């Protein structure tokens, strides 16, 4: 099953991330999403993965598992690095969007149990992959965040009231005993609340410290603990000032930021999660005795008969063998009208059976269905990293240590210089620890890419490469192939008005006896329903390479090539268009002329591409006369016909040597080298498999508009990434000195840090409001 055979797509998403555990992407998302964190894992509680291992004929094995507590690029890097260190493992890939880890290995040195144990030992619970787990984990995270937020909010409100009383008493007649009592009451409220509500930070920090790593939950946890400990110390000594309000308020505002950002990022990646959710969990198979039994959809193999009741989702790709119904394919194809299916029709996993039961014969198992293929494409895309992400990764290796050094320097500078007492110096250091969290910088690129991928997915465009947006945004030249790209690839009869109804009906009937492309084009023409009623009297025979022959009313009837029908070169129509000829008895041959229709919106799309300031070219392997006519019809000034694959490569290299950045749009086997050579590449879903492999984007449907949409979204995404990075850098340039100089309290720092990450995510969400036309 390949995407070439699949209908247009509707939904999905993609998230491109990478880096080390102490990198900016890791720190940002760990600090901005929080919620569920790794807990101690008892590997004996994990279901035996051996039942879920898939073996192949070449001796390799594969296993897909659901991974919980997956928060960031650092998690991905840690899991993949740990798995690839196992003997025999050839591939380990973690999908951030679907929380799926896919592992491939050879031989018997490694087992499914060892793979599960390795992931769990890193602090990430695993379970058999099931789309239900995705929603369950998401719901559990949301509940934990809300519970922590509620407790922190309640405690912060009450402690703040007590603090106001203390502050008011300091300027009136409140005695030390009353003040100390209020401090102890504040401690009794704040400390348990900090211990409970701070768990998202503490667990994350503890997990990474156990493995000798760091993330930005470490300084956040350190800041909260320092503020709480210092306040308790001040209370024990009966000092005038305690800072329980700052400690619990800090946790409260950090949790607000995490929850809001959790919701925003969940919205951004909901398309990818929804795509996996289309898969049915169970399938009803019909055995040899006609009995029905339910089995996991993943256990269905090609050739099995599957019963699909009305209202159920089709569990696997297959072919209808019994029944007739309407299928809702909107979630897969984007089509709003149901599709009528009858015996012989192909159906796809994830579509919804609406009106009547169906029996289908499975043509692909769970790992080779349309949905599985799309998920693999998404996972492949997540391995690529854009230039901005790579730069952030390199800078992030020293970021976490730098934060602690800066906080220590702030504390020592204020305390040793005598500018502030110990407790105030600690508060300044706490503010530095909080405000320097690089959430905004880490989210700058992934947030925009995830949302952009979802926007394109809903328009039937698959993004296959992590840096595809960046490269497509940089192009200044678009080179099109003709057949199957600018055109539909389906030949159509173009001169039916010049042919008598009798000859047309007779030719259509003859054409129904052949699988030749021109015969099929004639048989499916608009007049195809008017064929000769008694076609059995024709006694049609086919002569390969020449045409069809039959008889009607005692007359010899032929349909085929010019020579087969004895039409000399001086006969009507001597151009290069594809043709069939019909000869009935001694009558003059009649020509049937065909054209390869351009996509309905091709000319408009090309005009709009030009309006973006891009140069447009046509490179075709077709004859010069045909390529020239198509170029003229679509308004393309620069074109070349009769191009071999090497010619296309040479032309692209010449353009690139002149400083041009070229996007290649093609579909054929001969286009694959040019697609790989382009700065960016786009291919239709009907393209050859090798062309799809080489392309950065794959678009579905009969229109060319997705090409224009991809270019516009890529440009907008690139602009938003730059804006996000400017926001993040500007925030740090402005906020860090303020905290170091003592002008920001820990509460202000928490609000500033949370606001910066939210601002970046909300800025990226503007892509959803983008107009495509």
XYZ file of C-alpha atoms in Angstrom, residues 87-732:
646
model
C 22.667 -5.190 19.863
C 21.011 -5.836 16.510
C 18.816 -2.706 16.520
C 18.829 -1.139 13.043
C 16.243 1.577 13.526
C 14.595 3.292 16.490
C 12.195 6.136 15.890
C 10.011 8.056 18.334
C 6.998 10.028 17.138
C 6.269 13.029 19.338
C 2.796 13.581 17.878
C 1.462 10.043 18.258
C 3.735 9.050 21.188
C 4.719 5.932 19.322
C 8.131 4.301 19.384
C 8.912 2.006 16.453
C 11.931 -0.301 16.701
C 13.426 -2.616 14.088
C 16.154 -5.156 14.778
C 17.781 -8.262 13.371
C 18.714 -11.536 14.983
C 17.918 -12.814 18.456
C 20.356 -10.770 20.538
C 17.585 -8.328 21.405
C 14.005 -9.133 22.379
C 10.799 -7.166 22.714
C 11.063 -7.502 26.489
C 14.564 -6.005 26.465
C 13.389 -3.100 24.326
C 10.477 -2.387 26.683
C 12.768 -2.643 29.692
C 15.248 -0.206 28.148
C 12.611 2.455 27.509
C 11.025 1.994 30.941
C 14.409 2.216 32.685
C 14.865 5.668 31.147
C 11.731 6.821 32.953
C 9.125 6.420 30.199
C 6.292 3.933 30.796
C 5.469 1.815 27.757
C 2.394 -0.125 26.699
C 1.172 -1.900 23.555
C 0.429 0.772 20.987
C -3.236 1.679 21.028
C -4.752 4.999 19.919
C -6.960 4.932 23.024
C -3.840 5.399 25.163
C -3.186 8.725 23.455
C -6.449 10.241 24.636
C -6.204 8.592 28.046
C -2.728 9.992 28.641
C -3.778 13.440 27.444
C -6.801 13.407 29.752
C -4.714 12.231 32.710
C -2.184 15.024 32.155
C -4.944 17.594 31.998
C -6.515 16.335 35.219
C -3.206 16.359 37.080
C -2.472 19.884 35.915
C -5.927 21.106 36.913
C -5.675 19.453 40.344
C -2.242 20.973 40.961
C -3.451 24.347 39.701
C -6.543 24.272 41.934
C -4.554 23.449 45.075
C -1.905 26.050 44.290
C -4.540 28.692 43.565
C -6.422 28.004 46.787
C -3.245 28.103 48.847
C -1.866 31.193 47.094
C -5.102 33.120 47.723
C -5.159 32.318 51.425
C -1.451 32.884 51.995
C -1.687 36.192 50.169
C -4.458 37.313 52.544
C -2.286 36.412 55.527
C 0.657 38.250 53.993
C -1.440 41.368 53.485
C -2.332 41.213 57.159
C 1.336 40.927 58.121
C 2.359 43.762 55.793
C -0.370 45.968 57.230
C 0.634 45.060 60.790
C 4.236 46.049 60.199
C 3.194 49.688 59.910
C 0.604 49.582 62.697
C 0.702 47.855 66.080
C 1.017 44.105 65.206
C 3.252 42.429 67.746
C 5.960 39.807 67.004
C 3.857 36.969 68.432
C 0.920 37.715 66.132
C 3.231 38.096 63.143
C 4.964 34.768 63.875
C 1.560 33.058 64.232
C 0.538 34.351 60.809
C 3.846 33.115 59.362
C 3.295 29.642 60.826
C -0.256 29.506 59.486
C 1.110 30.529 56.072
C 3.703 27.727 56.328
C 1.025 25.161 57.173
C -0.915 26.170 54.074
C 1.917 26.853 51.617
C 4.369 23.997 52.232
C 1.930 21.086 51.640
C 0.557 22.937 48.607
C 4.069 23.436 47.205
C 4.840 19.749 47.784
C 1.684 18.667 45.923
C 1.407 21.263 43.174
C 5.125 21.345 42.478
C 5.245 17.656 41.520
C 5.294 18.299 37.745
C 8.566 20.189 38.232
C 10.069 18.045 40.991
C 9.478 14.694 39.269
C 10.924 15.893 35.989
C 13.981 17.365 37.699
C 14.528 14.236 39.821
C 14.241 11.954 36.787
C 16.876 13.755 34.721
C 19.226 14.261 37.667
C 19.154 10.501 38.348
C 20.577 9.909 34.880
C 23.147 12.681 35.175
C 21.299 15.056 32.892
C 19.673 18.453 33.305
C 16.649 20.287 32.012
C 15.003 23.549 32.908
C 12.783 21.945 35.546
C 15.961 21.675 37.613
C 16.394 25.442 38.108
C 12.624 25.899 38.480
C 12.531 23.241 41.218
C 15.603 24.746 42.828
C 13.949 28.186 42.839
C 10.743 26.904 44.456
C 12.625 24.882 47.080
C 14.941 27.785 47.913
C 12.042 30.216 48.358
C 10.170 27.722 50.600
C 13.223 26.738 52.639
C 14.293 30.330 53.190
C 10.804 31.277 54.335
C 10.708 28.369 56.781
C 14.156 29.359 58.090
C 12.987 32.959 58.601
C 9.909 31.721 60.451
C 11.924 29.464 62.778
C 14.139 32.393 63.702
C 11.161 34.696 64.239
C 12.336 37.109 61.572
C 10.212 39.950 60.302
C 9.940 38.726 56.691
C 8.902 35.347 55.272
C 8.187 34.577 51.634
C 5.614 31.801 51.613
C 3.428 33.944 49.387
C 6.258 34.144 46.870
C 6.890 30.381 46.954
C 3.297 29.250 46.448
C 2.540 32.167 44.116
C 5.511 31.158 41.989
C 4.161 27.615 41.665
C 0.675 28.934 40.893
C 1.785 31.213 38.060
C 4.108 28.590 36.590
C 1.231 26.098 36.552
C -1.039 28.630 34.853
C 1.559 29.020 32.128
C 1.956 25.272 31.768
C -1.744 24.586 31.572
C -2.458 27.310 29.026
C 0.486 26.248 26.920
C -0.512 22.577 27.267
C -3.904 23.470 25.822
C -2.419 25.575 23.025
C 0.079 22.900 22.006
C -2.562 20.162 22.272
C -4.639 22.199 19.838
C -1.627 22.517 17.551
C -0.943 18.777 17.369
C -4.512 17.494 17.563
C -4.530 16.717 13.828
C -1.741 14.160 14.156
C -3.356 12.523 17.180
C -6.712 12.500 15.409
C -5.191 10.760 12.404
C -4.039 7.806 14.484
C -7.387 7.788 16.247
C -9.065 6.906 12.945
C -7.733 3.374 13.222
C -10.213 0.791 14.441
C -9.052 -1.160 17.497
C -10.935 -4.382 16.666
C -12.121 -6.141 13.523
C -14.869 -8.744 12.993
C -13.513 -11.501 10.756
C -15.538 -14.243 9.078
C -13.950 -17.693 9.290
C -14.299 -20.578 6.842
C -17.483 -21.747 8.588
C -19.118 -18.358 8.228
C -18.746 -17.619 11.942
C -17.879 -14.096 13.028
C -15.325 -13.360 15.720
C -13.628 -10.218 16.914
C -9.844 -9.909 16.808
C -7.457 -6.957 17.187
C -7.340 -4.965 13.969
C -3.558 -5.334 13.990
C -3.978 -9.122 13.624
C -5.898 -8.899 10.345
C -3.846 -10.180 7.418
C -4.364 -9.858 3.688
C -6.965 -12.278 2.351
C -9.169 -12.458 5.460
C -12.878 -11.687 5.147
C -13.923 -8.851 7.435
C -17.470 -7.866 8.367
C -18.102 -4.127 8.813
C -21.424 -3.210 10.408
C -23.195 0.045 9.664
C -21.760 2.709 11.952
C -18.361 0.995 12.302
C -15.040 2.141 10.940
C -13.354 0.030 8.291
C -10.454 -1.615 10.171
C -8.151 -2.364 7.206
C -7.710 -1.546 3.543
C -9.659 -3.958 1.408
C -12.082 -4.686 -1.413
C -15.841 -5.020 -1.041
C -17.006 -8.576 -1.807
C -20.568 -8.370 -0.530
C -23.036 -5.590 0.215
C -23.531 -2.019 -0.870
C -23.278 1.024 1.338
C -22.218 4.645 1.651
C -18.849 5.444 3.207
C -17.976 8.669 4.979
C -14.441 9.244 3.709
C -14.216 12.860 4.878
C -11.686 12.148 7.614
C -9.344 10.547 5.106
C -10.119 12.232 1.796
C -11.606 15.582 2.770
C -14.673 14.877 0.592
C -17.900 15.979 2.269
C -20.274 13.746 0.275
C -20.458 10.016 1.157
C -19.035 7.634 -1.428
C -21.152 4.763 -2.731
C -19.326 1.430 -2.653
C -20.350 -1.901 -4.151
C -18.632 -5.251 -4.736
C -15.247 -4.655 -6.333
C -14.773 -1.173 -4.813
C -11.687 -0.437 -2.751
C -12.069 0.831 0.815
C -9.545 2.310 3.206
C -8.907 1.877 6.893
C -10.387 4.683 8.953
C -13.417 5.384 6.743
C -16.864 5.139 8.339
C -19.541 2.742 7.050
C -22.813 4.674 7.114
C -25.823 2.811 5.780
C -25.521 -0.982 5.415
C -23.283 -3.897 6.407
C -20.334 -4.774 4.176
C -18.097 -7.774 3.798
C -14.630 -6.907 2.585
C -11.568 -8.906 1.712
C -8.499 -7.425 3.394
C -5.798 -6.388 0.933
C -3.319 -5.062 3.519
C -2.561 -5.657 7.180
C -2.429 -2.970 9.819
C 1.158 -2.012 9.058
C 0.514 -1.490 5.344
C -2.764 0.409 5.308
C -3.229 3.974 4.147
C -3.234 5.310 7.705
C -0.138 3.344 8.673
C 1.675 4.629 5.594
C 0.780 8.224 6.457
C 1.939 7.770 10.040
C 5.273 6.438 8.783
C 5.645 9.460 6.515
C 4.979 11.750 9.457
C 7.505 9.914 11.609
C 10.081 10.181 8.848
C 9.467 13.917 8.628
C 10.057 14.340 12.341
C 13.630 13.107 11.965
C 14.614 16.136 9.890
C 15.612 19.351 11.600
C 15.495 22.863 10.234
C 18.485 25.191 10.347
C 16.996 27.216 13.194
C 16.510 24.073 15.284
C 20.089 22.919 14.636
C 21.410 26.324 15.705
C 19.321 26.201 18.874
C 20.593 22.689 19.628
C 24.220 23.786 19.445
C 23.608 26.838 21.614
C 21.651 24.841 24.163
C 24.501 22.558 25.212
C 25.817 25.258 27.525
C 22.505 26.914 28.365
C 21.447 25.022 31.496
C 24.860 25.289 33.207
C 24.953 28.976 32.256
C 21.621 29.579 34.000
C 22.903 28.149 37.286
C 26.169 30.057 37.022
C 24.294 33.290 36.352
C 21.945 32.692 39.313
C 24.893 31.926 41.601
C 26.717 35.017 40.405
C 23.596 37.117 41.081
C 23.300 35.749 44.612
C 26.997 36.266 45.400
C 27.062 39.697 43.813
C 24.182 41.021 45.917
C 25.189 39.283 49.148
C 28.948 39.720 49.166
C 28.724 43.310 48.045
C 26.472 44.078 50.976
C 23.799 45.546 48.717
C 21.188 43.123 50.053
C 20.772 40.763 52.987
C 20.928 36.993 52.545
C 17.214 36.429 52.024
C 16.870 39.203 49.451
C 19.944 37.962 47.570
C 18.394 34.494 47.445
C 15.159 35.962 46.039
C 17.101 37.750 43.292
C 18.817 34.456 42.407
C 15.433 32.693 42.393
C 14.077 35.307 39.983
C 17.060 34.709 37.669
C 16.485 30.929 37.750
C 12.857 31.408 36.723
C 13.092 34.206 34.196
C 15.924 32.634 32.162
C 13.865 29.558 31.254
C 14.189 29.335 27.436
C 10.625 28.177 26.817
C 9.934 30.714 24.092
C 13.142 29.986 22.197
C 12.585 26.242 22.322
C 9.007 26.541 21.055
C 9.800 29.068 18.314
C 10.394 26.526 15.535
C 8.422 23.400 16.579
C 5.211 25.319 17.310
C 5.155 26.902 13.854
C 6.065 23.657 12.057
C 3.460 21.577 13.878
C 0.668 24.012 13.099
C 1.804 24.498 9.486
C 1.847 20.739 8.931
C -1.682 20.469 10.308
C -2.891 23.285 8.055
C -1.470 21.568 4.970
C -2.653 18.131 6.061
C -6.238 19.348 6.129
C -5.749 20.475 2.524
C -4.486 17.055 1.455
C -0.751 17.798 1.582
C 1.723 15.525 3.365
C 4.944 17.064 4.660
C 7.746 14.500 4.544
C 10.801 16.439 5.646
C 11.481 18.364 8.831
C 13.199 21.234 7.029
C 10.856 21.241 4.011
C 9.125 24.466 5.035
C 12.401 26.321 5.331
C 13.651 25.180 1.915
C 10.340 25.746 0.119
C 10.137 29.267 1.557
C 13.515 30.081 -0.007
C 12.717 29.115 -3.625
C 12.660 31.627 -6.476
C 11.952 29.232 -9.380
C 9.253 26.575 -9.885
C 9.835 23.872 -12.508
C 6.862 21.729 -13.572
C 6.704 18.393 -15.309
C 3.746 18.122 -17.707
C 2.022 14.759 -17.807
C 0.437 13.844 -14.483
C 1.547 17.098 -12.860
C 0.196 20.023 -14.851
C -2.226 17.616 -16.484
C -4.479 14.993 -14.953
C -2.770 12.192 -16.872
C -6.201 11.060 -18.105
C -6.766 11.283 -21.851
C -10.093 12.708 -23.030
C -11.850 12.679 -26.409
C -11.558 16.173 -27.843
C -13.414 16.088 -31.203
C -16.675 14.319 -30.397
C -18.635 17.141 -32.064
C -17.009 16.249 -35.413
C -18.115 12.602 -35.239
C -21.568 11.275 -36.109
C -23.518 9.697 -33.229
C -23.585 6.340 -35.062
C -19.805 6.197 -35.478
C -19.252 7.415 -31.919
C -21.559 4.796 -30.414
C -19.995 2.013 -32.472
C -16.453 3.069 -31.487
C -17.406 3.226 -27.813
C -18.769 -0.313 -27.980
C -15.624 -1.616 -29.677
C -13.419 0.208 -27.167
C -15.124 -1.614 -24.303
C -13.373 -4.804 -25.439
C -9.852 -3.474 -24.899
C -7.667 -2.321 -21.997
C -5.562 -0.056 -24.171
C -5.336 3.455 -22.566
C -6.945 5.127 -25.589
C -9.725 2.551 -25.679
C -10.392 3.050 -21.968
C -10.451 6.833 -22.473
C -13.017 6.444 -25.250
C -15.122 3.976 -23.239
C -15.370 6.344 -20.271
C -16.189 9.425 -22.375
C -19.367 11.404 -21.767
C -21.184 9.512 -24.529
C -20.154 6.072 -23.255
C -23.678 5.202 -22.097
C -24.921 5.404 -25.702
C -23.024 2.419 -27.081
C -24.454 -0.154 -29.485
C -26.980 -2.207 -27.534
C -26.323 -5.543 -29.217
C -22.554 -5.591 -28.894
C -22.379 -9.378 -28.832
C -23.068 -9.382 -32.579
C -19.780 -7.585 -33.218
C -17.585 -10.662 -32.553
C -14.706 -8.423 -31.549
C -11.103 -9.605 -31.645
C -8.063 -7.638 -30.478
C -4.750 -7.557 -32.333
C -2.023 -6.210 -30.036
C -0.164 -3.245 -31.440
C -2.770 -2.678 -34.128
C -6.332 -2.503 -32.802
C -9.743 -4.155 -32.681
C -11.715 -5.901 -35.422
C -15.326 -7.051 -35.600
C -18.281 -7.151 -37.905
C -21.733 -5.621 -37.932
C -24.405 -6.014 -40.597
C -21.929 -7.998 -42.713
C -19.442 -5.131 -42.710
C -15.899 -5.305 -41.399
C -15.381 -2.871 -38.485
C -11.978 -1.771 -37.220
C -10.837 0.529 -34.418
C -7.172 1.197 -33.887
C -4.086 2.788 -35.389
C -3.903 4.837 -38.576
C -2.277 1.941 -40.461
C -4.754 -0.614 -39.078
C -7.646 1.376 -40.488
C -5.856 2.189 -43.781
C -5.920 5.934 -43.167
C -3.136 7.568 -45.188
C -1.054 10.464 -43.851
C -2.991 12.996 -45.897
C -6.179 12.136 -44.031
C -7.765 14.571 -41.654
C -5.657 15.563 -38.677
C -1.917 15.218 -39.165
C -0.882 16.741 -35.803
C 0.834 14.905 -32.959
C -2.204 14.365 -30.750
C -2.977 10.815 -29.586
C -5.570 9.231 -31.883
C -7.730 6.236 -32.744
C -9.315 5.533 -36.118
C -12.608 3.857 -36.925
C -13.255 2.212 -40.291
C -16.619 0.682 -41.184
C -16.634 -1.308 -44.431
C -15.441 0.809 -47.324
C -16.374 4.135 -45.736
C -13.706 6.734 -45.084
C -11.896 6.290 -41.764
C -12.988 8.527 -38.912
C -10.428 10.028 -36.563
C -10.907 10.134 -32.764
C -8.557 12.719 -31.285
C -7.508 12.765 -27.608
C -5.873 15.334 -25.381
C -4.267 15.155 -21.964
C -6.391 17.646 -20.051
C -4.612 20.198 -17.858
C -5.760 20.316 -14.285
C -8.821 22.530 -14.037
C -7.077 25.251 -12.039
C -3.609 24.945 -13.588
C -3.557 28.298 -15.375
C -4.908 30.217 -12.374
C -2.394 28.554 -10.046
C 0.508 29.363 -12.365
C -0.602 32.991 -12.568
C -0.749 33.171 -8.780
C 2.684 31.573 -8.474
C 4.050 34.220 -10.817
C 2.331 36.882 -8.718
C 4.455 35.702 -5.777
C 7.515 36.769 -7.767
C 8.543 33.256 -8.752
C 9.867 32.169 -12.151
C 7.902 29.290 -13.744
C 9.303 26.732 -16.220
C 7.980 23.587 -17.927
C 10.245 20.589 -18.547
C 8.570 17.684 -20.320
C 9.647 14.429 -21.875
C 6.822 14.803 -24.392
C 7.280 16.028 -27.963
C 8.141 19.669 -28.471
C 4.872 20.359 -30.295
C 2.787 18.940 -27.431
C 4.859 20.567 -24.677
C 4.770 23.916 -26.481
C 0.993 23.869 -26.849
C 0.572 23.074 -23.156
C 2.979 25.833 -22.126
C 1.142 28.340 -24.295
C -2.233 27.246 -22.961
C -1.111 27.671 -19.338
C 0.831 30.898 -19.824
C 4.324 29.463 -19.275
C 6.919 31.383 -21.267
C 9.933 29.152 -20.621
C 9.598 25.515 -21.580
C 11.465 22.603 -23.078
C 10.197 19.308 -24.516
C 11.758 15.900 -25.212
C 13.720 16.069 -21.939
C 15.430 12.944 -20.697
C 15.925 12.580 -16.918
C 19.548 13.630 -17.360
C 18.414 16.713 -19.285
C 16.206 17.769 -16.394
C 19.075 17.315 -13.949
C 21.387 19.368 -16.173
C 18.844 22.194 -16.424
C 18.295 22.237 -12.660
C 22.041 22.271 -12.020
C 22.446 25.142 -14.461
C 19.749 27.106 -12.672
C 21.338 26.388 -9.308
C 24.777 27.407 -10.542
C 23.202 30.731 -11.508
C 22.127 31.170 -7.894
C 18.525 30.051 -8.355
C 16.732 27.958 -5.724
C 14.423 25.603 -7.584
C 11.291 23.761 -6.510
C 10.724 20.727 -8.747
C 7.130 19.527 -9.222
C 6.899 16.112 -10.874
C 5.323 12.686 -10.723
C 7.000 10.163 -12.983
C 9.792 7.676 -12.590
C 11.863 9.921 -14.838
C 11.230 12.883 -12.495
C 12.663 11.235 -9.370
C 16.289 12.360 -9.968
C 15.133 15.935 -10.613
C 12.943 15.868 -7.507
C 15.925 14.796 -5.434
C 18.123 17.464 -7.028
C 15.732 20.367 -6.396
C 16.101 22.726 -3.460
C 12.558 21.613 -2.587
C 10.206 19.172 -4.295
C 6.500 18.402 -4.524
C 4.811 15.355 -6.013
C 1.155 14.381 -6.573
C -0.214 11.320 -4.787
C -0.606 9.492 -8.095
C 3.126 9.671 -8.652
C 5.427 6.700 -8.936
C 6.638 5.397 -5.576
C 10.205 6.500 -6.248
C 8.993 10.031 -7.036
C 7.053 10.161 -3.768
C 10.128 8.977 -1.896
C 12.233 11.775 -3.372
C 9.642 14.525 -2.764
C 9.407 16.782 0.310
C 5.639 17.277 -0.077
C 2.932 14.999 -1.499
C -0.391 16.531 -2.534
C -3.690 14.792 -3.171
C -6.625 15.496 -5.446
C -7.190 16.615 -9.028
C -6.300 20.263 -8.551
C -2.959 22.041 -8.611
C -3.924 24.496 -5.860
C -2.115 22.487 -3.137
C 1.198 23.485 -4.750
C 0.338 27.155 -4.326
C -0.939 26.506 -0.778
C 2.301 24.741 0.179
C 4.410 27.647 -1.076
C 2.293 30.239 0.720
C 2.212 28.293 3.994
C 5.959 27.683 3.815
C 6.619 31.403 3.365
C 4.269 32.313 6.183
C 5.775 29.647 8.456
C 9.288 30.905 7.756
C 8.203 34.440 8.627
C 6.521 33.312 11.854
C 9.592 31.322 12.891
C 11.700 34.452 12.506
C 9.138 36.435 14.489
C 9.094 33.792 17.233
C 12.874 33.776 17.489
C 12.873 37.574 17.647
C 10.287 37.436 20.437
C 12.301 34.840 22.363
C 15.649 36.600 21.966
C 14.109 39.974 22.741
C 12.503 38.561 25.881
C 15.812 37.240 27.187
